[in-house]
mmCIF file of C-alpha atoms in Angstrom:
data_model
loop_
_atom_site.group_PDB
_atom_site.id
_atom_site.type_symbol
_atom_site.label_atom_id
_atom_site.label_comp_id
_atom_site.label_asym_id
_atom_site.label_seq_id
_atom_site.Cartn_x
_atom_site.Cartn_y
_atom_site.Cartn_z
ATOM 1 C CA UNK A 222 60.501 30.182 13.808
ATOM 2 C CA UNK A 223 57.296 31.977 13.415
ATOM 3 C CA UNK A 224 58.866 35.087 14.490
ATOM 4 C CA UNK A 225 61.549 34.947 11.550
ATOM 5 C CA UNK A 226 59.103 33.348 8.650
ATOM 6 C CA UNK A 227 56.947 37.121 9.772
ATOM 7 C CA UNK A 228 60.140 39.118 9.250
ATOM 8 C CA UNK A 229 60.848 37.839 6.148
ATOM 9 C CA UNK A 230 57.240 38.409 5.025
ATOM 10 C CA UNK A 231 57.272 42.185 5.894
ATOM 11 C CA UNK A 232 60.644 42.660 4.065
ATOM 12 C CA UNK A 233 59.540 40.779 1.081
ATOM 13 C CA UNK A 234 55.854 43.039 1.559
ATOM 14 C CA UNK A 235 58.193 46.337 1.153
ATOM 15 C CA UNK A 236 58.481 45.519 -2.682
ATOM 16 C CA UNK A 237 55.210 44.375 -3.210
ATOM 17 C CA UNK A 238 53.394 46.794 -1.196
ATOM 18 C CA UNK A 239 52.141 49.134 -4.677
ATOM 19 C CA UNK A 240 50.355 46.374 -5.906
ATOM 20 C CA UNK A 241 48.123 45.769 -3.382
ATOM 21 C CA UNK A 242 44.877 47.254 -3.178
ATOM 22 C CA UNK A 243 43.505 49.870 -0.677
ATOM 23 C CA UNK A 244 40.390 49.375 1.563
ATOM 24 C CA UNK A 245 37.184 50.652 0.635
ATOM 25 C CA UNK A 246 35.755 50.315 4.566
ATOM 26 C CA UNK A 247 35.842 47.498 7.452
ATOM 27 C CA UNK A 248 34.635 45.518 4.508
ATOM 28 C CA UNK A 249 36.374 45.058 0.820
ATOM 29 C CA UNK A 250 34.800 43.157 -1.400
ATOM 30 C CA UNK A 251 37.220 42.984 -4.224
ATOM 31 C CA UNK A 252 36.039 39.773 -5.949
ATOM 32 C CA UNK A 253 32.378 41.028 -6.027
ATOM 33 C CA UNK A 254 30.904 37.845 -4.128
ATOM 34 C CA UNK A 255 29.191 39.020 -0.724
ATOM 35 C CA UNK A 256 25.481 39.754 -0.909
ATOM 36 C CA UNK A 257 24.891 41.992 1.859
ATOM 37 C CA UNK A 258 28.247 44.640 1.871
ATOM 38 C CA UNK A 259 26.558 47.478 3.635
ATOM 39 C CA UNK A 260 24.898 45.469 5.764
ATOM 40 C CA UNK A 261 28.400 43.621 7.515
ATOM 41 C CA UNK A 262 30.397 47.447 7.084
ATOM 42 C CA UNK A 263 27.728 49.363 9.699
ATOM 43 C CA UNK A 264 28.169 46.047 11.803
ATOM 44 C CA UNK A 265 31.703 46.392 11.876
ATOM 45 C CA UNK A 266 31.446 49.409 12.494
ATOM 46 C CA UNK A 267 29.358 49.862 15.542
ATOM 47 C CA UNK A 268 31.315 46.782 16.509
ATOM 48 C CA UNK A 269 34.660 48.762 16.476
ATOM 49 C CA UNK A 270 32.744 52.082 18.476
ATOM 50 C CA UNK A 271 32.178 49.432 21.192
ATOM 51 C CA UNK A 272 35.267 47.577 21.413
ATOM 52 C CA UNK A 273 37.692 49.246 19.833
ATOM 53 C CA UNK A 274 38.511 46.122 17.808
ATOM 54 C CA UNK A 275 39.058 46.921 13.689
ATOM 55 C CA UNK A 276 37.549 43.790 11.963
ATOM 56 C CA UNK A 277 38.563 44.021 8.046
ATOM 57 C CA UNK A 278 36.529 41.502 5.773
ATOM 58 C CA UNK A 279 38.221 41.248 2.222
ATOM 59 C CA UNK A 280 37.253 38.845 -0.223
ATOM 60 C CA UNK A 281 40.116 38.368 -3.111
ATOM 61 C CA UNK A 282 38.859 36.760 -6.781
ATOM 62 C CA UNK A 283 42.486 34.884 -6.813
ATOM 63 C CA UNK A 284 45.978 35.041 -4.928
ATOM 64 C CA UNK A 285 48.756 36.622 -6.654
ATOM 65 C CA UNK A 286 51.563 34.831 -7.790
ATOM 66 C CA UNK A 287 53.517 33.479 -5.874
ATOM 67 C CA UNK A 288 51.485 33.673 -2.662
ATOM 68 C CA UNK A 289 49.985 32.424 -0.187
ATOM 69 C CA UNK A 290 47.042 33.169 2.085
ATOM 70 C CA UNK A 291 49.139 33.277 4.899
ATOM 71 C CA UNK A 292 51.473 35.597 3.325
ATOM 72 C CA UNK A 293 48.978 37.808 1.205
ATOM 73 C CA UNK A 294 46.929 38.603 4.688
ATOM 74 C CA UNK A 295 50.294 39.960 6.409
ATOM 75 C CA UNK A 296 51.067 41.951 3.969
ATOM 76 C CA UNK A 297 47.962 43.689 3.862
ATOM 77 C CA UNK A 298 47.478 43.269 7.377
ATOM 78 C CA UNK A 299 50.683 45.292 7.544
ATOM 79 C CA UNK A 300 49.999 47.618 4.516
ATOM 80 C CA UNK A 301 46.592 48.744 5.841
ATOM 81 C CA UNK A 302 47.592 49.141 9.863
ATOM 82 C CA UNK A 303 44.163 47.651 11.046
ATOM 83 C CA UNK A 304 43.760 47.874 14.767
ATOM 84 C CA UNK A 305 44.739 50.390 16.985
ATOM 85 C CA UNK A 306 47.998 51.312 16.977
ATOM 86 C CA UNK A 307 49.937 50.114 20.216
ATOM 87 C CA UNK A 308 46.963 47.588 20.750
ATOM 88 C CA UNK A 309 47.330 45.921 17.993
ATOM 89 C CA UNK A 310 43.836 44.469 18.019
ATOM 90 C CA UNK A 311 43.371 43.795 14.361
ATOM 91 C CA UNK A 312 41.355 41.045 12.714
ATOM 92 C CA UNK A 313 41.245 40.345 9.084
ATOM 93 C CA UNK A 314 39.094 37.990 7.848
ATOM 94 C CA UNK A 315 39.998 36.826 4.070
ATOM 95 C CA UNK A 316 37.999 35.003 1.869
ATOM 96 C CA UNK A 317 39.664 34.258 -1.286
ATOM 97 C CA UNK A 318 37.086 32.535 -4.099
ATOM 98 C CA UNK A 319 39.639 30.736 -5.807
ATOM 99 C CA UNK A 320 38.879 27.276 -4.079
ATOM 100 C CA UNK A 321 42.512 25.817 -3.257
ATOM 101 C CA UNK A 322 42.816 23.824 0.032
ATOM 102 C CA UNK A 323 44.621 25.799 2.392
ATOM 103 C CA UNK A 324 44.244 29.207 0.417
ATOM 104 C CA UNK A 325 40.632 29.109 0.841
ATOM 105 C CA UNK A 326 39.576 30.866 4.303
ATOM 106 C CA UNK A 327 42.071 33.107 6.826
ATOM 107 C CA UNK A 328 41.753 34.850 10.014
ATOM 108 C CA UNK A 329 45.007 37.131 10.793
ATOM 109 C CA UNK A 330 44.904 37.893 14.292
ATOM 110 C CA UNK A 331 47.156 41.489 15.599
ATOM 111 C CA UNK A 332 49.423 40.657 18.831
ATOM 112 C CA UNK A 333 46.807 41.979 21.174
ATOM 113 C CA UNK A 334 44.023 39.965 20.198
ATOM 114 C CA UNK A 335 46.075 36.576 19.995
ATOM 115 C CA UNK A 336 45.299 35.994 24.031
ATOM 116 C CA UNK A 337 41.497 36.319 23.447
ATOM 117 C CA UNK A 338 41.810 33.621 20.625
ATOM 118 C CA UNK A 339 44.123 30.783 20.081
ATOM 119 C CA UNK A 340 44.730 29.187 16.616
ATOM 120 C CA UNK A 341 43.216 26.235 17.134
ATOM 121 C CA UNK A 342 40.208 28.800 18.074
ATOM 122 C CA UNK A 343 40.299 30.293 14.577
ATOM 123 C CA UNK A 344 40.202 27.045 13.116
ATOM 124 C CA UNK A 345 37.290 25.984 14.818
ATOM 125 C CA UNK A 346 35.759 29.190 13.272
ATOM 126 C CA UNK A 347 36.473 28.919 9.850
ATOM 127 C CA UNK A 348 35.903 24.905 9.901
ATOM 128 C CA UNK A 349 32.574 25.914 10.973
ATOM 129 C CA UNK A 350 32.150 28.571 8.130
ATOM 130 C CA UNK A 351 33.811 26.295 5.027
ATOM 131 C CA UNK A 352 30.922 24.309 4.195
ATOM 132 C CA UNK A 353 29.057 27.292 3.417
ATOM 133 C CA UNK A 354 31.835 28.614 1.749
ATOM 134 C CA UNK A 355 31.826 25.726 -0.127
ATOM 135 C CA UNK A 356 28.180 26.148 -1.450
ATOM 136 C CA UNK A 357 29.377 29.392 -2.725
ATOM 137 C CA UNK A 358 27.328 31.276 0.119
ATOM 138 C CA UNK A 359 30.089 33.442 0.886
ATOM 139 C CA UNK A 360 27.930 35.901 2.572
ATOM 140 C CA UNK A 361 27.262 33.102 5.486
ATOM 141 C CA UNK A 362 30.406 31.942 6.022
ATOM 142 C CA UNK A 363 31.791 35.754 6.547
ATOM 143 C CA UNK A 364 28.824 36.229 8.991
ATOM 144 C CA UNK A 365 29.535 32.708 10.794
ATOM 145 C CA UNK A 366 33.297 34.071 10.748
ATOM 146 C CA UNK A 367 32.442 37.121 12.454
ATOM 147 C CA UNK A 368 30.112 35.687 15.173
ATOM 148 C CA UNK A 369 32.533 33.049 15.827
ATOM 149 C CA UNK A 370 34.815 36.095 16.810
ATOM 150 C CA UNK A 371 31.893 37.783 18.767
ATOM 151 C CA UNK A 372 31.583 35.215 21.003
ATOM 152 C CA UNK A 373 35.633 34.529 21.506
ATOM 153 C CA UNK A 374 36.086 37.899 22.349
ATOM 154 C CA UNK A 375 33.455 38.456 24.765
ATOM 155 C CA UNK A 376 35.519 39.063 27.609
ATOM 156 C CA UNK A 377 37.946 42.073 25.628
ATOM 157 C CA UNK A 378 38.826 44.977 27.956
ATOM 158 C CA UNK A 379 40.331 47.327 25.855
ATOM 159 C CA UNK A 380 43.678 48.183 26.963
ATOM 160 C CA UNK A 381 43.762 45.408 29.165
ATOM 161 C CA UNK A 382 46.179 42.192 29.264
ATOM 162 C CA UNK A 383 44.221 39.126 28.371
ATOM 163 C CA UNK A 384 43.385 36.237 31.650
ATOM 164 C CA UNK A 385 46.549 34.439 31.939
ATOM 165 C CA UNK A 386 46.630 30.896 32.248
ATOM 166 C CA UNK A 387 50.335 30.472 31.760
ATOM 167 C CA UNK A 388 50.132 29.360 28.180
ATOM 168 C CA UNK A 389 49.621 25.907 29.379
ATOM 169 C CA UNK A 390 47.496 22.976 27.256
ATOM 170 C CA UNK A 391 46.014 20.466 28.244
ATOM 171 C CA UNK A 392 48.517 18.089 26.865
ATOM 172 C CA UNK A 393 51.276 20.257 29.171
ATOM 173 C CA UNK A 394 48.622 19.066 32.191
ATOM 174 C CA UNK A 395 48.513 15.322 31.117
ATOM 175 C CA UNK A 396 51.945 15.424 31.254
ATOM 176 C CA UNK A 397 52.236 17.371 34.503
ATOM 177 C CA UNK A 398 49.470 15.747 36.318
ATOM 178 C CA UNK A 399 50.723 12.107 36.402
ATOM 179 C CA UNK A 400 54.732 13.042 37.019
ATOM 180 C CA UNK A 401 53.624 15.138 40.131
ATOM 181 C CA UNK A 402 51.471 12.420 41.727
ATOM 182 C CA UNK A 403 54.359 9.566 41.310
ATOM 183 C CA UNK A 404 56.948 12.413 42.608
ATOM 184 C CA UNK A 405 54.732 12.753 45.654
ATOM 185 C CA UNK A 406 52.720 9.627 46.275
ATOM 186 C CA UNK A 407 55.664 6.999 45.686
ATOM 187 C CA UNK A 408 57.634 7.746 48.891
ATOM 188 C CA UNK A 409 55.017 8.597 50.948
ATOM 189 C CA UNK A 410 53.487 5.213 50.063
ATOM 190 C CA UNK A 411 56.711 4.015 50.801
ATOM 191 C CA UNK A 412 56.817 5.545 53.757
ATOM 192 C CA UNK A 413 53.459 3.909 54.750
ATOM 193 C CA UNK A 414 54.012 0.410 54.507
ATOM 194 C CA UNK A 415 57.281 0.599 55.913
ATOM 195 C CA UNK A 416 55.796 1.289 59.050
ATOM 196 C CA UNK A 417 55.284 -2.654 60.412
ATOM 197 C CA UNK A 418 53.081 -1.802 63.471
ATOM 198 C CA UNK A 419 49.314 -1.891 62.070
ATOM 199 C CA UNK A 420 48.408 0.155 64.423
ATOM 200 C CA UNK A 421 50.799 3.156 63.975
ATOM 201 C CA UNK A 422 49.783 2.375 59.883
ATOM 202 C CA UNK A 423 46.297 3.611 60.893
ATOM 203 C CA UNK A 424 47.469 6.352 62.587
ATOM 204 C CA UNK A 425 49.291 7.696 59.383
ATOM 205 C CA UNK A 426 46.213 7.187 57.297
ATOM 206 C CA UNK A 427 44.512 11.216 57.680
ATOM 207 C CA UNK A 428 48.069 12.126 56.025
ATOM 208 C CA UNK A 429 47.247 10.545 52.993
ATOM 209 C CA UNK A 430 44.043 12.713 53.001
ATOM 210 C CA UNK A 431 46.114 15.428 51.939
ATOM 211 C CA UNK A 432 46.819 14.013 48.245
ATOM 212 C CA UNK A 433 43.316 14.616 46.859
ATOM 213 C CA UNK A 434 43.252 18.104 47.798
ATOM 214 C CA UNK A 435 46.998 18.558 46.678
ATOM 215 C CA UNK A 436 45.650 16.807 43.285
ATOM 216 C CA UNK A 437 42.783 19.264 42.792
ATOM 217 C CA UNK A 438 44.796 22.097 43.339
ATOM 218 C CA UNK A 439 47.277 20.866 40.797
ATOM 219 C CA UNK A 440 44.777 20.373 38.472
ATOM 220 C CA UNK A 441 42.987 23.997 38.755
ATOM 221 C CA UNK A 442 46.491 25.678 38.612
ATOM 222 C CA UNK A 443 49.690 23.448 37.950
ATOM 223 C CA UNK A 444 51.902 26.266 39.536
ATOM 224 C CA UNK A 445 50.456 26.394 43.094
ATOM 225 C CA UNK A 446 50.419 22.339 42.854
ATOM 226 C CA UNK A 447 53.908 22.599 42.428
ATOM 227 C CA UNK A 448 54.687 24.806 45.329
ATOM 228 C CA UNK A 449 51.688 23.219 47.457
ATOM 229 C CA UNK A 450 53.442 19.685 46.395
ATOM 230 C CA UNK A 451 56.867 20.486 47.580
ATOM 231 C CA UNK A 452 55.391 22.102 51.045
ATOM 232 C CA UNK A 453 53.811 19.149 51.971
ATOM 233 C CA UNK A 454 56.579 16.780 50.611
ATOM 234 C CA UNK A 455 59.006 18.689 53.172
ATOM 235 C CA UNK A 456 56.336 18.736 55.997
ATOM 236 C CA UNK A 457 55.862 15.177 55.356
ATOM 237 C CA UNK A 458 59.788 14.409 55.958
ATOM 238 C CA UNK A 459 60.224 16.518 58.919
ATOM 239 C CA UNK A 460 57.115 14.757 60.642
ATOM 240 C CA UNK A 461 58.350 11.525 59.868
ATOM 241 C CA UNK A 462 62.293 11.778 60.360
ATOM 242 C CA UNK A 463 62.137 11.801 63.960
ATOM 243 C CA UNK A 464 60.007 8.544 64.270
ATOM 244 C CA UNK A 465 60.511 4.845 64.682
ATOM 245 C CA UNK A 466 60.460 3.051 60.976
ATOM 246 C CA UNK A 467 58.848 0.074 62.861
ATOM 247 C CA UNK A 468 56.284 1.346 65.222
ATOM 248 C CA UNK A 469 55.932 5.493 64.695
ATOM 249 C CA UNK A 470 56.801 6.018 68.160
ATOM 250 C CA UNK A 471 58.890 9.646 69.047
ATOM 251 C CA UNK A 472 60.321 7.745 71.804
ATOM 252 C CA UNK A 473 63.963 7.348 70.369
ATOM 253 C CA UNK A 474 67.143 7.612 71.755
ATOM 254 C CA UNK A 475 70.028 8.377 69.577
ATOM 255 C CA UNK A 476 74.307 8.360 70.010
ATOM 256 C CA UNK A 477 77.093 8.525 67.753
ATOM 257 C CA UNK A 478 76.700 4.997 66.908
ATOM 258 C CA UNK A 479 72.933 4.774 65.519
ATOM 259 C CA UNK A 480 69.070 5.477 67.405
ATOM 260 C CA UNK A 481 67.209 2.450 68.847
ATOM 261 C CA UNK A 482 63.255 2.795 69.710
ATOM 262 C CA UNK A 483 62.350 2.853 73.405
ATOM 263 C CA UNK A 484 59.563 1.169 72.879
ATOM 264 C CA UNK A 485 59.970 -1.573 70.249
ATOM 265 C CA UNK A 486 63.562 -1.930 70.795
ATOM 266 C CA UNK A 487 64.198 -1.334 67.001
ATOM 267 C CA UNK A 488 67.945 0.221 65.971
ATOM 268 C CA UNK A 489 68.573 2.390 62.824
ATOM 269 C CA UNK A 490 70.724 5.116 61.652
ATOM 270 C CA UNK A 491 70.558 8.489 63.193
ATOM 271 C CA UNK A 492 67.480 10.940 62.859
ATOM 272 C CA UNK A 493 69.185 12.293 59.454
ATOM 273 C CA UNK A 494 70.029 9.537 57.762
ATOM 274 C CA UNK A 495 66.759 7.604 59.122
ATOM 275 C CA UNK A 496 64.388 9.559 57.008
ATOM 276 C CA UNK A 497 66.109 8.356 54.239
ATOM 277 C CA UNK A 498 63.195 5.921 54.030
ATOM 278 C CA UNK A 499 60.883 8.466 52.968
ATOM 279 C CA UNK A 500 62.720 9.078 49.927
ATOM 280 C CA UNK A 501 63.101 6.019 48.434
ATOM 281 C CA UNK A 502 62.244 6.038 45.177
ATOM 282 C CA UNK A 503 61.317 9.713 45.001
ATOM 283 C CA UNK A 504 64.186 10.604 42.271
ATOM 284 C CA UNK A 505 65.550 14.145 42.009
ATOM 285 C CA UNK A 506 63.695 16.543 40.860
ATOM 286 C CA UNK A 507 64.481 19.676 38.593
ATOM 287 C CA UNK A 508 62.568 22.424 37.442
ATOM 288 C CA UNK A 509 62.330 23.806 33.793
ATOM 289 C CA UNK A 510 61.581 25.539 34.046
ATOM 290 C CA UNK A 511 48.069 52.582 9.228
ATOM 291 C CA UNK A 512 46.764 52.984 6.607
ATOM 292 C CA UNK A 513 43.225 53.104 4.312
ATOM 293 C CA UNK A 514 41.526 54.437 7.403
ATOM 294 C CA UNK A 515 42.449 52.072 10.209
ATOM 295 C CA UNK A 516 44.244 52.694 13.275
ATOM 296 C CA UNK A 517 47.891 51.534 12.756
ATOM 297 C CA UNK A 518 48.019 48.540 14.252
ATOM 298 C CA UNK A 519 50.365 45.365 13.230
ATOM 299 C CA UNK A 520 49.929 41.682 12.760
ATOM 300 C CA UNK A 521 51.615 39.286 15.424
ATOM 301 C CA UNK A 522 51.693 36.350 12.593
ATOM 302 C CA UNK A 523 48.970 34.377 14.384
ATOM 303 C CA UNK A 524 45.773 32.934 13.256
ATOM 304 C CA UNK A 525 44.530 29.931 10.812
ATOM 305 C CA UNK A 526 43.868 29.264 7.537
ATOM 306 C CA UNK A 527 41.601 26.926 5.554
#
């Protein structure tokens, strides 16, 4: 959905694009309201010689009509090509003074930089700069703006992918978390007190050691849980299916007819169908799985807006 709403932006950008202004620097001031001008450009600047990241500050007296913030920054993300083209690691900061919830504050983040900083990232940042923006000290909130960037972009590599952690939340892990441990620990715990002979119970116990450390993995990387989960789920099974249900004793003989237990006399189905026991209550399971002096680059739609 985001993908189209962008499309139609930049078609509906195409007539508009004469109207809108061109950059004086890293920083356009347009609505005359930042204190400090030259100070932020030679910032921007060296910060851009370091990182290759174009930052663009504009500040905008009042939004055209029939625009929004969200809107008015693609288009002259677009129009003006800041980032490097191919890299696409554009930032525009806009600060428009007319004081209308929502049309107040935006950070447009370019494709490349949108794995470095989330949206609910950029939102932090601006909620951080709007009370000063709401004092009128527009000069402060641009700076807290930009260091809020600084610090989220720390760990840029030019030219390299961002850390991937599989796009996951922590809601996604909430959710995760609990369905893996009653996918795994319900049979097994089935499997336990099944077992009548107390002693043969204690004998299982150093198996259930292995949950814990099959928890903390899923928790550090959901992925390897999974596969981690599903080894020792199958390990389990195999160790168990050849074993009394009554006593945990190997010692089993088995015909056509069914398996009884040399040494506690118990019967049961054969080997295969015994270690349907361990099962129980598992369920199935299935997976789900430029221009005005800037380099070029594009907007990937991405950001937040006050």
């Amino acid at each position: 959905m985001k993908k189209i709403m962008l499309i139609i932006i930049l078609f509906a950008s195409v007539a508009f694009a004469s109207h809108l202004p061109q950059p004086t620097g890293y920083v356009s001031d347009f609505a005359g309201i930042l204190t400090d001008t030259a100070g932020l450009e030679s910032e921007l600047r060296a910060y851009e010689q370091n990182t290759t990241i174009e930052i663009a500050v504009v500040t905008i007296s009042n939004l055209p009509p029939d625009q929004t913030l969200f809107s008015y920054g693609v288009e002259l993300f677009e129009e003006w090509g800041i980032g490097k083209r191919g890299e696409d690691n554009g930032i525009l900061v806009l600060i428009n003074k007319e004081n209308a919830p929502g049309n107040r504050l935006r950070i447009e983040l370019g494709y490349g930089i949108q794995g470095y900083i989330t949206g609910a990232e950029a939102g932090q940042i601006l909620d951080n700069a709007l009370p000063y923006y709401e004092q009128g000290d527009y000069q402060l909130a641009a700076e807290i703006i930009l260091n809020g960037l600084s610090e989220e972009l720390a760990d840029y590599v030019p030219g390299q992918e961002p850390p991937d952690d599989f796009g996951l939340s922590s809601d996604v892990y909430m959710f995760v978390i609990p369905f893996f441990l009653l996918w795994l620990g319900l049979p097994l715990f089935s499997a336990y007190f099944s077992v009548e002979d107390k002693k043969c119970r204690k004998s299982l116990r150093p198996i259930f050691l292995i949950l814990p450390a099959v928890i903390a993995v899923i928790i550090v990387n959901v992925f390897i849980g999974f596969f981690l989960a599903i080894a020792v789920f199958f390990a389990l099974i195999i160790f168990m299916s050849g074993r009394c249900p009554r006593c945990g004793s190997r010692k089993i003989k088995c015909t056509e007819h069914g398996c009884t237990c040399q040494k506690c006399g118990k019967k049961f189905k054969s080997r295969r169908s015994g270690s349907g026991w361990i099962l129980a209550g598992a369920g199935g399971f299935s997976g789900g799985g430029g221009g005005g002096g800037f380099g070029g680059g594009g907007s990937g739609g991405g950001g937040a807006g006050r």
